[in-house]
Coordinates of C-alpha atoms in Angstrom, one line a residue:
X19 CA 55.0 -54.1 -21.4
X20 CA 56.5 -50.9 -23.5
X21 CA 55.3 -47.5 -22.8
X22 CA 53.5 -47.0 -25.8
X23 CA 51.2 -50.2 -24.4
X24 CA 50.7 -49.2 -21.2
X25 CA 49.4 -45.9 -21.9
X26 CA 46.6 -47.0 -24.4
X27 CA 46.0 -50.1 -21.3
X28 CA 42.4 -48.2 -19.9
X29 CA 42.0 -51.5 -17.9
X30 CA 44.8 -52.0 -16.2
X31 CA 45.9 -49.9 -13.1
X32 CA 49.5 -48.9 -12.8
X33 CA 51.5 -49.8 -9.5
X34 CA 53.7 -46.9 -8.0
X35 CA 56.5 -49.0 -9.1
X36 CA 54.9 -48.9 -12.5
X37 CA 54.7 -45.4 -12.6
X38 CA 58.6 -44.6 -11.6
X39 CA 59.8 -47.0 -14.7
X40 CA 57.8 -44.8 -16.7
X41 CA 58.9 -41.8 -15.4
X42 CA 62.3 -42.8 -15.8
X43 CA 61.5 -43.8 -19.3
X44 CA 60.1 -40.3 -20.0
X45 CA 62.8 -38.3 -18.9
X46 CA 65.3 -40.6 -20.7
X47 CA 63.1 -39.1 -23.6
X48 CA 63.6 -36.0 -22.6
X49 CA 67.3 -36.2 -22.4
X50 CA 67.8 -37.6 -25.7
X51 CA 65.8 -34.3 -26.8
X52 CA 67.9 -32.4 -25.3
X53 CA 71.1 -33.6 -26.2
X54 CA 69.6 -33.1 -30.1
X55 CA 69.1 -29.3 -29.3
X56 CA 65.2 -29.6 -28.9
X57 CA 64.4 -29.0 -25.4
X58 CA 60.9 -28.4 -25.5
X59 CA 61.1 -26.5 -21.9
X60 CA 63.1 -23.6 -23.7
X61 CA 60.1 -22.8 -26.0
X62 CA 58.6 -19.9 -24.6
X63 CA 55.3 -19.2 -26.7
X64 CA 53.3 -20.7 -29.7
X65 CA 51.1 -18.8 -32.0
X66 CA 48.3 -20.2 -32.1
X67 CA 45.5 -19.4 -34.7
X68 CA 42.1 -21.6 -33.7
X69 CA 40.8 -23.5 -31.2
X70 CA 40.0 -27.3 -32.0
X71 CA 36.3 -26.0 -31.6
X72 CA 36.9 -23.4 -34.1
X73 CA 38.7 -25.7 -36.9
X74 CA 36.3 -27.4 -37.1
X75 CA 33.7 -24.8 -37.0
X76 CA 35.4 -23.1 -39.6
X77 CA 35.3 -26.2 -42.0
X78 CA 32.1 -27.2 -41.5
X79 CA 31.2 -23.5 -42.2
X80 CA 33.2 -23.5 -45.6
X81 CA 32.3 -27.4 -46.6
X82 CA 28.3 -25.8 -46.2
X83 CA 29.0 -23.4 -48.7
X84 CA 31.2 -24.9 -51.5
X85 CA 28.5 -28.1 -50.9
X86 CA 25.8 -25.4 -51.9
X87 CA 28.2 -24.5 -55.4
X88 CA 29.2 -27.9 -56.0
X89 CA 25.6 -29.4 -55.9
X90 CA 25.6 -33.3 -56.2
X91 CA 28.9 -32.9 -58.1
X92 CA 31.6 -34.8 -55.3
X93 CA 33.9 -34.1 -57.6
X94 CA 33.4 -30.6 -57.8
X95 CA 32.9 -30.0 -54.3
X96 CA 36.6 -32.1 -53.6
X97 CA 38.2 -30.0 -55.6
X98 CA 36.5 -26.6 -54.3
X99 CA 37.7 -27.7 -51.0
X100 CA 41.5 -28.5 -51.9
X101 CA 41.5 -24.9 -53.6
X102 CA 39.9 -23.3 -50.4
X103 CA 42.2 -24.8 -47.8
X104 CA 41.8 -23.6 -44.3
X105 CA 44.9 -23.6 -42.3
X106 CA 45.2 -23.6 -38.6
X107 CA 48.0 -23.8 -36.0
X108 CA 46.1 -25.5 -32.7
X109 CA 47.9 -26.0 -29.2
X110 CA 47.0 -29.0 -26.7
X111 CA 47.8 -32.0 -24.9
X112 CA 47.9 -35.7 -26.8
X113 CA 44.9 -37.6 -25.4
X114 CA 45.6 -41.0 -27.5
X115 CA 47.8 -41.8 -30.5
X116 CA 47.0 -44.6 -33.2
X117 CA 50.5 -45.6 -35.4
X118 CA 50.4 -47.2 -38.5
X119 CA 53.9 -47.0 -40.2
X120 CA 55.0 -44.2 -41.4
X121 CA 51.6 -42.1 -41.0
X122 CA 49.9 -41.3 -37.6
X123 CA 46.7 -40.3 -36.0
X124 CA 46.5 -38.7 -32.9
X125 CA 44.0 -36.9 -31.0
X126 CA 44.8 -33.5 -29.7
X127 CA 42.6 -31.4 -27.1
X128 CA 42.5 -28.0 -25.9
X129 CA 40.2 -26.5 -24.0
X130 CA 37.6 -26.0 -25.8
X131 CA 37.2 -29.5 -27.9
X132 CA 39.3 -32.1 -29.5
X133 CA 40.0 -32.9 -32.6
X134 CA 42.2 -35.8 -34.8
X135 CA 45.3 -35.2 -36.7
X136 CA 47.3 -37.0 -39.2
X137 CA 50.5 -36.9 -39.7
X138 CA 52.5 -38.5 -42.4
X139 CA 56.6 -39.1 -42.2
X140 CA 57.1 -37.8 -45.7
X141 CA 55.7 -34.6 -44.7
X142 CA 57.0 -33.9 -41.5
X143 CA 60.5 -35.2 -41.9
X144 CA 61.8 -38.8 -41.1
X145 CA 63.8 -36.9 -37.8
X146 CA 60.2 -35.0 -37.1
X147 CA 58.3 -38.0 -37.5
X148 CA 60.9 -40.5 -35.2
X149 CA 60.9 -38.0 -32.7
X150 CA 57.0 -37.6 -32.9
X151 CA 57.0 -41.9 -32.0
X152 CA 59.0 -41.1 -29.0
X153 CA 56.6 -39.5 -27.9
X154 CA 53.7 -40.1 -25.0
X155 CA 50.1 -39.8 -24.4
X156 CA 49.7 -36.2 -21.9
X157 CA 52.4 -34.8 -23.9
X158 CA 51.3 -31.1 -25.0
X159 CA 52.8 -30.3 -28.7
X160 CA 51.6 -27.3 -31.6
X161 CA 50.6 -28.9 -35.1
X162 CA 50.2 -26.7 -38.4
X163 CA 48.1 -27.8 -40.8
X164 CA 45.1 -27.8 -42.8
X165 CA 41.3 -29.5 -41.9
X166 CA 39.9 -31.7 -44.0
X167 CA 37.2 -34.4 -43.7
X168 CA 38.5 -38.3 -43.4
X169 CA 36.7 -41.2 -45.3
X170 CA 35.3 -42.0 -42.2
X171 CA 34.0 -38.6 -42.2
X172 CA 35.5 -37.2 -38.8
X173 CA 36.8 -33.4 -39.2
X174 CA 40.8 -33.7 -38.3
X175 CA 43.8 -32.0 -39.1
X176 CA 46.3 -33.1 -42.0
X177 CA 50.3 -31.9 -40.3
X178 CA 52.9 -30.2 -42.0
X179 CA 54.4 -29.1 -38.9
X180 CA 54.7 -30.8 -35.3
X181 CA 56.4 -29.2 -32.5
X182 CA 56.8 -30.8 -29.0
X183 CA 55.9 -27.9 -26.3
X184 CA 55.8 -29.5 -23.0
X185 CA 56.8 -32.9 -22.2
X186 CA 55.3 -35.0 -19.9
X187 CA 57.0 -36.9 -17.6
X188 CA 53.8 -38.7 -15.6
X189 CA 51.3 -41.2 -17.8
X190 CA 47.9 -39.8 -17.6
X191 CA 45.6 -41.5 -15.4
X192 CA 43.2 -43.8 -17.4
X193 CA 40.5 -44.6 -15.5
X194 CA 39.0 -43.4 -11.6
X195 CA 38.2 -46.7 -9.6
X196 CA 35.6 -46.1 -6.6
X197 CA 36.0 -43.7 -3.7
X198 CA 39.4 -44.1 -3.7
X199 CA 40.3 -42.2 -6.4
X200 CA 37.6 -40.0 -6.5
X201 CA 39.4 -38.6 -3.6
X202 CA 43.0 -38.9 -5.9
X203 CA 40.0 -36.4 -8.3
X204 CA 39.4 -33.7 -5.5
X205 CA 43.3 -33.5 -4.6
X206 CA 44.7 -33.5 -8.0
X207 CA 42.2 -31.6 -10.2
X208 CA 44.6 -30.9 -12.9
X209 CA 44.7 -34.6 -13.7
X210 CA 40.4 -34.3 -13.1
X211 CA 40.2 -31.8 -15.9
X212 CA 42.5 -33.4 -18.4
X213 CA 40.7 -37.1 -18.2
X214 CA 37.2 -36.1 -17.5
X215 CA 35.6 -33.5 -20.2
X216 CA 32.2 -33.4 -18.2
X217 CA 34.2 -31.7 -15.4
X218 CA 35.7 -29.1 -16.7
X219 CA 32.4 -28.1 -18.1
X220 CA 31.1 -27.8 -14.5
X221 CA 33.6 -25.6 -14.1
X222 CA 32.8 -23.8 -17.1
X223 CA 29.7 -23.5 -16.1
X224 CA 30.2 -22.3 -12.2
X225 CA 32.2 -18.9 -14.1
X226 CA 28.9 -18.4 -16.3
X227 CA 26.9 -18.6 -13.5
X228 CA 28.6 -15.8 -11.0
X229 CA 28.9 -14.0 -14.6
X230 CA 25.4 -14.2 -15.3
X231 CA 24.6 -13.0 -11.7
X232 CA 26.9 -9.9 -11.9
X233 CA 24.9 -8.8 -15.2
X234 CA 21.8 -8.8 -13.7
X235 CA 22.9 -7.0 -10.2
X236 CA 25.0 -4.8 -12.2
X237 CA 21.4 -4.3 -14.2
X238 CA 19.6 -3.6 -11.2
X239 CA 21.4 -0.5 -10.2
X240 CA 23.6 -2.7 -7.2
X241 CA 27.4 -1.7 -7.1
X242 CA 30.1 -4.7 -6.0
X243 CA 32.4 -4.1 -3.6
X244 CA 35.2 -5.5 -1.7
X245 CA 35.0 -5.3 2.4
X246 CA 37.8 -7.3 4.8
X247 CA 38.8 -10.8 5.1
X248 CA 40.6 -10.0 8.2
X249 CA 38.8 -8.7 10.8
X250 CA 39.1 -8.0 14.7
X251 CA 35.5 -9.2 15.0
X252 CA 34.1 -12.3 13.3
X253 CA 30.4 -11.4 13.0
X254 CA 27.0 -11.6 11.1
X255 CA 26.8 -15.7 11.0
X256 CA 26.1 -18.3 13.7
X257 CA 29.6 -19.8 13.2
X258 CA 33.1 -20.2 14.6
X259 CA 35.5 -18.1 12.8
X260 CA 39.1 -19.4 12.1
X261 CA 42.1 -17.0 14.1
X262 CA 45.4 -16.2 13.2
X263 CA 47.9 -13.3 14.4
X264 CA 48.5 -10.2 12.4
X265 CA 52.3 -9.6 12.6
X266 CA 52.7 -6.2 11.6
X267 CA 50.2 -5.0 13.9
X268 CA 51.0 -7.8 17.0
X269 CA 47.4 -8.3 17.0
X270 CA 45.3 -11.9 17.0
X271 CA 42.4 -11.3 14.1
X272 CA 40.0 -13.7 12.9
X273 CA 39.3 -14.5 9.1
X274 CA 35.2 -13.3 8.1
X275 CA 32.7 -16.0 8.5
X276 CA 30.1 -13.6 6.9
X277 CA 29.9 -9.8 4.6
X278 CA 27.1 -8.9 6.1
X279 CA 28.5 -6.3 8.9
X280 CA 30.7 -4.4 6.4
X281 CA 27.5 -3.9 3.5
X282 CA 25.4 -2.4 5.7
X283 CA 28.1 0.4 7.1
X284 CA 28.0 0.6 3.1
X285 CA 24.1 1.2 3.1
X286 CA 24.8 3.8 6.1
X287 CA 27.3 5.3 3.7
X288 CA 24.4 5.8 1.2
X289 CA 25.4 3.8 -1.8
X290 CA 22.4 2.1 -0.9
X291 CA 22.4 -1.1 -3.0
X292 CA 25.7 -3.3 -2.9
X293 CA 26.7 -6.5 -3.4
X294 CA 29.9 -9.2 -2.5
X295 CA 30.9 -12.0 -3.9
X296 CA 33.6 -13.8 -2.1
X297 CA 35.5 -16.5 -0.2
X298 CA 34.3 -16.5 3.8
X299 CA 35.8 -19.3 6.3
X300 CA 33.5 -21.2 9.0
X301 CA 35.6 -23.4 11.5
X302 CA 33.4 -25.9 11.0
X303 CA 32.9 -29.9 9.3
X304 CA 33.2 -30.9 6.1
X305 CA 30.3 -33.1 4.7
X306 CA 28.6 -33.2 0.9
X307 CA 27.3 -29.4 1.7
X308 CA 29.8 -27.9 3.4
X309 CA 33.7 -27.0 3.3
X310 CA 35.2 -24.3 5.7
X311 CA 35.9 -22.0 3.0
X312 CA 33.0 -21.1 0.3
X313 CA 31.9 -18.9 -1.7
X314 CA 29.0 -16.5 -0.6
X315 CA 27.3 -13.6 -2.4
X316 CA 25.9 -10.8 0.0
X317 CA 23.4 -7.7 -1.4
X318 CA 21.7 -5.1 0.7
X319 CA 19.3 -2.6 -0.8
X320 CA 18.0 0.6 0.8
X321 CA 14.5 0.9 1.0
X322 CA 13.0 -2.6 1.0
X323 CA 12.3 -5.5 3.1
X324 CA 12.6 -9.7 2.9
X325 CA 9.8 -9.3 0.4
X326 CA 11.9 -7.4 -2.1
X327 CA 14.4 -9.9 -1.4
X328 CA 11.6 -13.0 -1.8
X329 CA 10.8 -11.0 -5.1
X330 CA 14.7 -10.3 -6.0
X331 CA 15.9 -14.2 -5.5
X332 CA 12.8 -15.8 -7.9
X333 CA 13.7 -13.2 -10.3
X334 CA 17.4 -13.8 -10.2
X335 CA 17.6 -17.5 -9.8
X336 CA 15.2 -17.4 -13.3
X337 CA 17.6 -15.4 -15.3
X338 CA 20.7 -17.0 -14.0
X339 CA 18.7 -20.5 -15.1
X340 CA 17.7 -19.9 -18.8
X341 CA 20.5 -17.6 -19.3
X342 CA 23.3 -20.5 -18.7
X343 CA 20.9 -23.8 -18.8
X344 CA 18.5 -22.7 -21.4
X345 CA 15.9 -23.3 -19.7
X346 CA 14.0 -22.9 -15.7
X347 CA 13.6 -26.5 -15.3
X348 CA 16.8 -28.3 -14.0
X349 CA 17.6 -32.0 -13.4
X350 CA 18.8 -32.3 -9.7
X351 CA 19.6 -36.1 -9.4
X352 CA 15.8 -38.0 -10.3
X353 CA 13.9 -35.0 -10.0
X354 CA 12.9 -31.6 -12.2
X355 CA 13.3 -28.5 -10.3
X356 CA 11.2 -25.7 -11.9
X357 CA 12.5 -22.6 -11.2
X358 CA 10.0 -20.8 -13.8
X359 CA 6.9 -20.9 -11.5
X360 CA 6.0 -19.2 -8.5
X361 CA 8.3 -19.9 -5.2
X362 CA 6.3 -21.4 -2.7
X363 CA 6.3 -19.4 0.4
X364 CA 5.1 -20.7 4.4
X365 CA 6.2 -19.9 7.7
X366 CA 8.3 -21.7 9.8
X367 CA 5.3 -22.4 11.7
X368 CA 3.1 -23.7 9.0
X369 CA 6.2 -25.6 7.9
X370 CA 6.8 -27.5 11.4
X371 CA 2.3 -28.2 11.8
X372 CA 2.5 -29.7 8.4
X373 CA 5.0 -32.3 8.7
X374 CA 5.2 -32.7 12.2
X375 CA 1.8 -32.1 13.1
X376 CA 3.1 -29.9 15.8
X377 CA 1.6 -26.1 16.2
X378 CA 4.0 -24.0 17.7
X379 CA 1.4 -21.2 17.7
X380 CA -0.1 -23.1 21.0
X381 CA 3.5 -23.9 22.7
X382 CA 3.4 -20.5 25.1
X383 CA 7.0 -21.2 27.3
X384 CA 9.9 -22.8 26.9
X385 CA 9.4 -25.4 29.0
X386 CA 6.2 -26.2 27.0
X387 CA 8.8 -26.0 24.0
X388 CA 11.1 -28.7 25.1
X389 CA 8.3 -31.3 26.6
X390 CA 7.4 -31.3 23.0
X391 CA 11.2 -32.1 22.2
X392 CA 11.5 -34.6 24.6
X393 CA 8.3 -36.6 23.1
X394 CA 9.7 -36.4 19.8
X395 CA 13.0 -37.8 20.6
X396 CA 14.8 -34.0 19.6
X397 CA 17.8 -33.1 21.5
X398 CA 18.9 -29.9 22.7
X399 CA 20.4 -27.9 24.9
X400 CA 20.0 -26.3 28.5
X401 CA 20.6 -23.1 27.2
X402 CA 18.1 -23.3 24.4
X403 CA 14.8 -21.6 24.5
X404 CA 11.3 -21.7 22.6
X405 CA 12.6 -20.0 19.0
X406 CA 15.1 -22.4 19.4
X407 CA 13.3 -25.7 19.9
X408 CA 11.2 -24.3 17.0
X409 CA 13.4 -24.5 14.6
X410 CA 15.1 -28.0 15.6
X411 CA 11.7 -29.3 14.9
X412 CA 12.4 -27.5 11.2
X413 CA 15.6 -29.1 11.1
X414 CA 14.4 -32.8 11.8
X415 CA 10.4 -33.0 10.2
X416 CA 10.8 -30.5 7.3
X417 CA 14.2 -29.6 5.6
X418 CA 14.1 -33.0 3.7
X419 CA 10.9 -32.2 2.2
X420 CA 11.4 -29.0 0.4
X421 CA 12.1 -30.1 -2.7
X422 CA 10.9 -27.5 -5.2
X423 CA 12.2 -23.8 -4.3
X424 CA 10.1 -22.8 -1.1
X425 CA 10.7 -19.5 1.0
X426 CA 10.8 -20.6 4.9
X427 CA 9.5 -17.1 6.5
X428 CA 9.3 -15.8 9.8
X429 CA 11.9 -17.1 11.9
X430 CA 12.1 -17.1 15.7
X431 CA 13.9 -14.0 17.0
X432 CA 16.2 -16.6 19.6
X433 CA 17.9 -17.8 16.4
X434 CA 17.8 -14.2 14.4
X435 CA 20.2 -11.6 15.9
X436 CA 20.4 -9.2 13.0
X437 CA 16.7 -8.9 11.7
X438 CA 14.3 -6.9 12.3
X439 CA 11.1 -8.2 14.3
X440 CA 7.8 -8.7 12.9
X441 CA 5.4 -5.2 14.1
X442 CA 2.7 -7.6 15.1
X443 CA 4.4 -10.5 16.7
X444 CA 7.7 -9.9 18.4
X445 CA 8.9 -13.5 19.1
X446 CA 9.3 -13.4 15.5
X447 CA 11.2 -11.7 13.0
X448 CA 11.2 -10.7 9.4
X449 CA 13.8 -13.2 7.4
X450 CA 13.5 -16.1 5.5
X451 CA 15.5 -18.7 4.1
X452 CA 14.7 -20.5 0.6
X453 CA 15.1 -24.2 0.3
X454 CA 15.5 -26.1 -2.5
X455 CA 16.4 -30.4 -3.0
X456 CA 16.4 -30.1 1.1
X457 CA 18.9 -27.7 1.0
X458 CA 19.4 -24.0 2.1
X459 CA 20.3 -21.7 -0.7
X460 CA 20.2 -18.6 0.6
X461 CA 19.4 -16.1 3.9
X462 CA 17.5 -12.7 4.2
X463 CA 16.2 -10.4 6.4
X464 CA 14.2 -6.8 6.8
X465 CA 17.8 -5.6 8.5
X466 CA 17.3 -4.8 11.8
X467 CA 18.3 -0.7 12.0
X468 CA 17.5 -0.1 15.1
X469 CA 20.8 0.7 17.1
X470 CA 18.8 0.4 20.9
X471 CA 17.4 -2.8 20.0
X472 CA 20.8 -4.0 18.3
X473 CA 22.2 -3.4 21.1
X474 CA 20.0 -5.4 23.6
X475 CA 20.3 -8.3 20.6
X476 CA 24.2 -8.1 21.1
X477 CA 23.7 -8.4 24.7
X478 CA 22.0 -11.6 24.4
X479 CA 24.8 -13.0 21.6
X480 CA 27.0 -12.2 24.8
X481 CA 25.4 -14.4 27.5
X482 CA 24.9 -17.0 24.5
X483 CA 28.1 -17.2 24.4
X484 CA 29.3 -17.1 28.1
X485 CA 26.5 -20.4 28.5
X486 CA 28.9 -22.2 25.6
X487 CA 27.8 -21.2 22.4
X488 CA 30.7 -20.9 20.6
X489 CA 28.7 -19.4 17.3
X490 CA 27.1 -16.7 18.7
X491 CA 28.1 -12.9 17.8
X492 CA 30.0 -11.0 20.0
X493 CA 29.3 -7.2 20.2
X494 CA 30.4 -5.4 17.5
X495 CA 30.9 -1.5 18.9
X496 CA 31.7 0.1 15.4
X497 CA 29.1 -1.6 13.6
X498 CA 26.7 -0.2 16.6
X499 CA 27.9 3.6 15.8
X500 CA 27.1 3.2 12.1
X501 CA 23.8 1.8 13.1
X502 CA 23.5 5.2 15.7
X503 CA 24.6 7.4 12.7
X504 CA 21.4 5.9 10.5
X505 CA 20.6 3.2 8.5
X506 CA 17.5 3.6 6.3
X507 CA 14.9 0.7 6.3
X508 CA 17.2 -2.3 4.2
X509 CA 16.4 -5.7 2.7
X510 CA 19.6 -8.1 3.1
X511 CA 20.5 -11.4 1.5
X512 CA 23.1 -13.8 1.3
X513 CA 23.3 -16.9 -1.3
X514 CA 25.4 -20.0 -0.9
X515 CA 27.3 -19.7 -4.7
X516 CA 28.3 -23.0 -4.4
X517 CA 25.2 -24.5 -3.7
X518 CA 23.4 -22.9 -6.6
X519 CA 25.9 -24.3 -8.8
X520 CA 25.5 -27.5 -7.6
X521 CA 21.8 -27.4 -8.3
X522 CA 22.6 -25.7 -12.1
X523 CA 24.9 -28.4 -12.6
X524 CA 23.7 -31.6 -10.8
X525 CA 26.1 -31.7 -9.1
X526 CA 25.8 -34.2 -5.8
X527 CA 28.7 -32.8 -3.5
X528 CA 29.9 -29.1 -3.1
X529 CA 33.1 -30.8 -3.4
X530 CA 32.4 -31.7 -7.2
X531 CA 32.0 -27.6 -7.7
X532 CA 34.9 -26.8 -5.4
X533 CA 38.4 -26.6 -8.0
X534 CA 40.3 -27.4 -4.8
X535 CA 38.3 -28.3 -1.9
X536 CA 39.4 -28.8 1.7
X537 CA 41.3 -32.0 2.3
X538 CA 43.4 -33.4 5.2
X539 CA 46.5 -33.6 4.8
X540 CA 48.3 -37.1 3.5
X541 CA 51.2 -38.0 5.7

């Protein structure tokens, strides 16, 4: 089978053996270019004048008008068109290529669309023209020309120029078969993007969204900032941080698995509302909503509590929604999640007695705690007290069913290091987390300012950690003196970026919104 045939085969899958010959056959191509003097690697720019989107645009902009002068009149409005060329010089990559002669068709895409061109031999040149047939599908080339409108009535792009930029020396994938290759997806995105338009619109999409969300912080008086990735002490998360060794310094330092212990020096500082938005690394698995390294977006602000965050997050996850989507109501797989109404908000409490039929309310001690853990089948462990039983009854009867966005509130204080506690009930603490399609978005708190109390809290992360908790905080001495210098009274969040562009998108795994997500290594 020639070249030209295989790569217009969608059908049939190429063996690796397959793949060499072609390669071979592809550089051959490139050597007979470059014995001619037309080494397409020594081209170092191309001025281009439109985007495919914008040709055609442009056309359909003019053909509007001169339709509007030339009434019914085809003639006319042919004629008005052939005196009003528009002439472009587009860039991109050959997706297909139909030949018929001495005249062409091939389709060319860019970034921002695709669009057909024709090309004809007695145009371009006869040497122009055979060197355009040796050509391949993925190969990236420059046309000049004008648009004009086919019979068939598909905008394209009538060549007087063709110049081979980049040759390609690997056939283009044709078609993704099963798990397999969606895994061949995740590890080589490049080929991802080129084959599969709908992806690189996610992508597209995921840089509106962390735009859209810098507008409105930068809108709401919040400042961004940048704090450490390496740092001596791994804190503000319940996870294991990676390690590595700082040569300069001979010293082992661990890379963040959290912001939140930098911002609020910042809100000590008085610059009083900031915000991150960065890459943080949790030694941890990798599932459909996880991957050790993510994106997460922390803000503090002076001055409130989890309710100004409660009140922050609806109004944020709104404007984010219409701004990029158009609209509050997103598909997320079969259902409609409607961002525009009211968050639902219950405590953890009323969460657990609704779908468990549990109330912790009436479970006084821990060992009352984990009888009730036993009946229901719920492991723990030794070390694991009421606040924490608590909240593996959350994890196994209610996560599933939070669908539509719903604030958890009020949080045992076992599971809660950093936040503040509630005034009238100790054993709990102000923070809540918002769920939406069973999944946590995001994580706040009434900070916890009181230095004293910090303090014993940090304690407790200690022996935590002594009984085998390998997530738990250790004390963090510096962060403890810019608590004793004074922190005003702070609201704190954090938001899982990736996960709210998986919901913004539809997207089913955080790998599908992840350019290059974690993989193991191939051998």
């Amino acid at each position: 089978m020639s070249e030209e045939n295989r790569t217009n085969a969608p059908e049939e899958e190429l063996t690796q053996e397959d793949i060499n010959s072609l390669k071979k056959i592809r550089i051959d191509k490139l050597e007979e270019l470059k014995a001619k003097g037309k080494n397409p690697f020594e081209i170092t720019k191309y001025d281009v004048t439109a985007s495919c989107a914008d040709a055609k645009a442009q056309y359909e902009k003019l053909e509007a008008e001169l339709k509007s002068q030339a009434g019914e009149d085809e003639e006319k409005l042919k004629e008005l068109l052939e005196a009003n060329r528009i002439t472009v010089s587009v860039a991109g990559r050959v997706m297909s290529r139909r030949l018929m002669g001495k005249a062409s068709f091939f389709d060319l895409r860019d970034k921002t669309d695709k669009v057909q061109v024709y090309l004809r031999m007695n145009e371009i040149g006869k040497e122009e023209f055979d060197d355009y047939k040796k050509g391949d599908i993925g190969d990236i080339v420059g046309v000049e020309g004008f648009v004009f409108r086919t019979k068939m009535g598909e905008i394209s792009i009538h060549a007087h120029k063709f110049t081979l930029l980049s040759k390609s020396l690997l056939p283009l994938p044709e078609k993704w078969h099963g798990l397999k290759d969606q895994d061949t997806r995740y590890r080589q995105r490049y080929t991802d993007l080129i084959c599969n338009p709908e992806v690189k619109d996610t992508f597209i999409k995921r840089s509106q969204i962390i735009s859209s969300i810098r507008r409105y912080l930068d809108g709401q008086g919040f400042m961004e900032v940048e704090t450490p990735m390496l740092v001596s002490n791994a804190g503000g998360a319940a996870a294991r941080p990676f390690e590595t060794h700082y040569n300069a310094l001979d010293e082992d330092v661990k890379l963040r698995i959290s912001l939140e212990l930098y911002l609020k020096r910042l809100i000590v500082g008085g610059l009083e509302r900031v915000y991150e938005i960065g890459r943080v690394f949790r030694n941890e698995g990798v599932d459909a909503r996880h991957n050790p390294e993510f994106t997460l977006m922390e803000l503090y602000q002076a001055y409130t509590d989890y309710y100004g965050m409660m009140d922050l997050t609806e109004n944020m996850f709104r404007h984010v929604a219409q701004e990029v989507c158009g609209t509050t109501c997103v598909p997320y797989g079969d259902v409609m999640i409607d961002l525009g109404k009211p968050f639902e908000r219950m405590t953890m409490i009323d969460a657990v007695k609704k779908y468990s039929g549990v109330d912790f309310s009436q479970v006084a001690t821990t060992e009352e705690a984990k009888a009730l853990a036993d009946e229901h089948h719920i492991e723990y462990e030794a070390r694991h007290k009421r606040g924490d039983i608590l909240n593996l009854f959350f994890e196994e009867y209610v996560e599933e069913h939070l669908i539509q966005p719903t604030f958890i509130m009020d949080h045992p204080i076992e599971i809660s290091p950093l936040t503040k506690k509630k005034p009238e009930n100790p054993d709990y603490v102000e923070r809540f987390e918002l769920f939406i399609t069973g999944r946590e978005m995001c994580n706040a708190y009434s900070e916890l300012n009181d230095p004293i109390d910090q303090r014993e809290r940090f304690a407790a992360q200690e022996e935590a950690l002594k009984q085998g908790d390998e997530e738990a905080n250790h004390t963090d001495e510096d962060f403890l003196r810019a608590l004793e210098i004074g922190m005003p009274p702070t609201g704190g969040i954090g938001y899982g970026i990736d996960r709210l562009v998986m919901l913004l998108t539809n997207s089913p795994a955080i790998r599908d919104v992840l350019l290059f997500p974690t993989m193991k290594t191939l051998e």
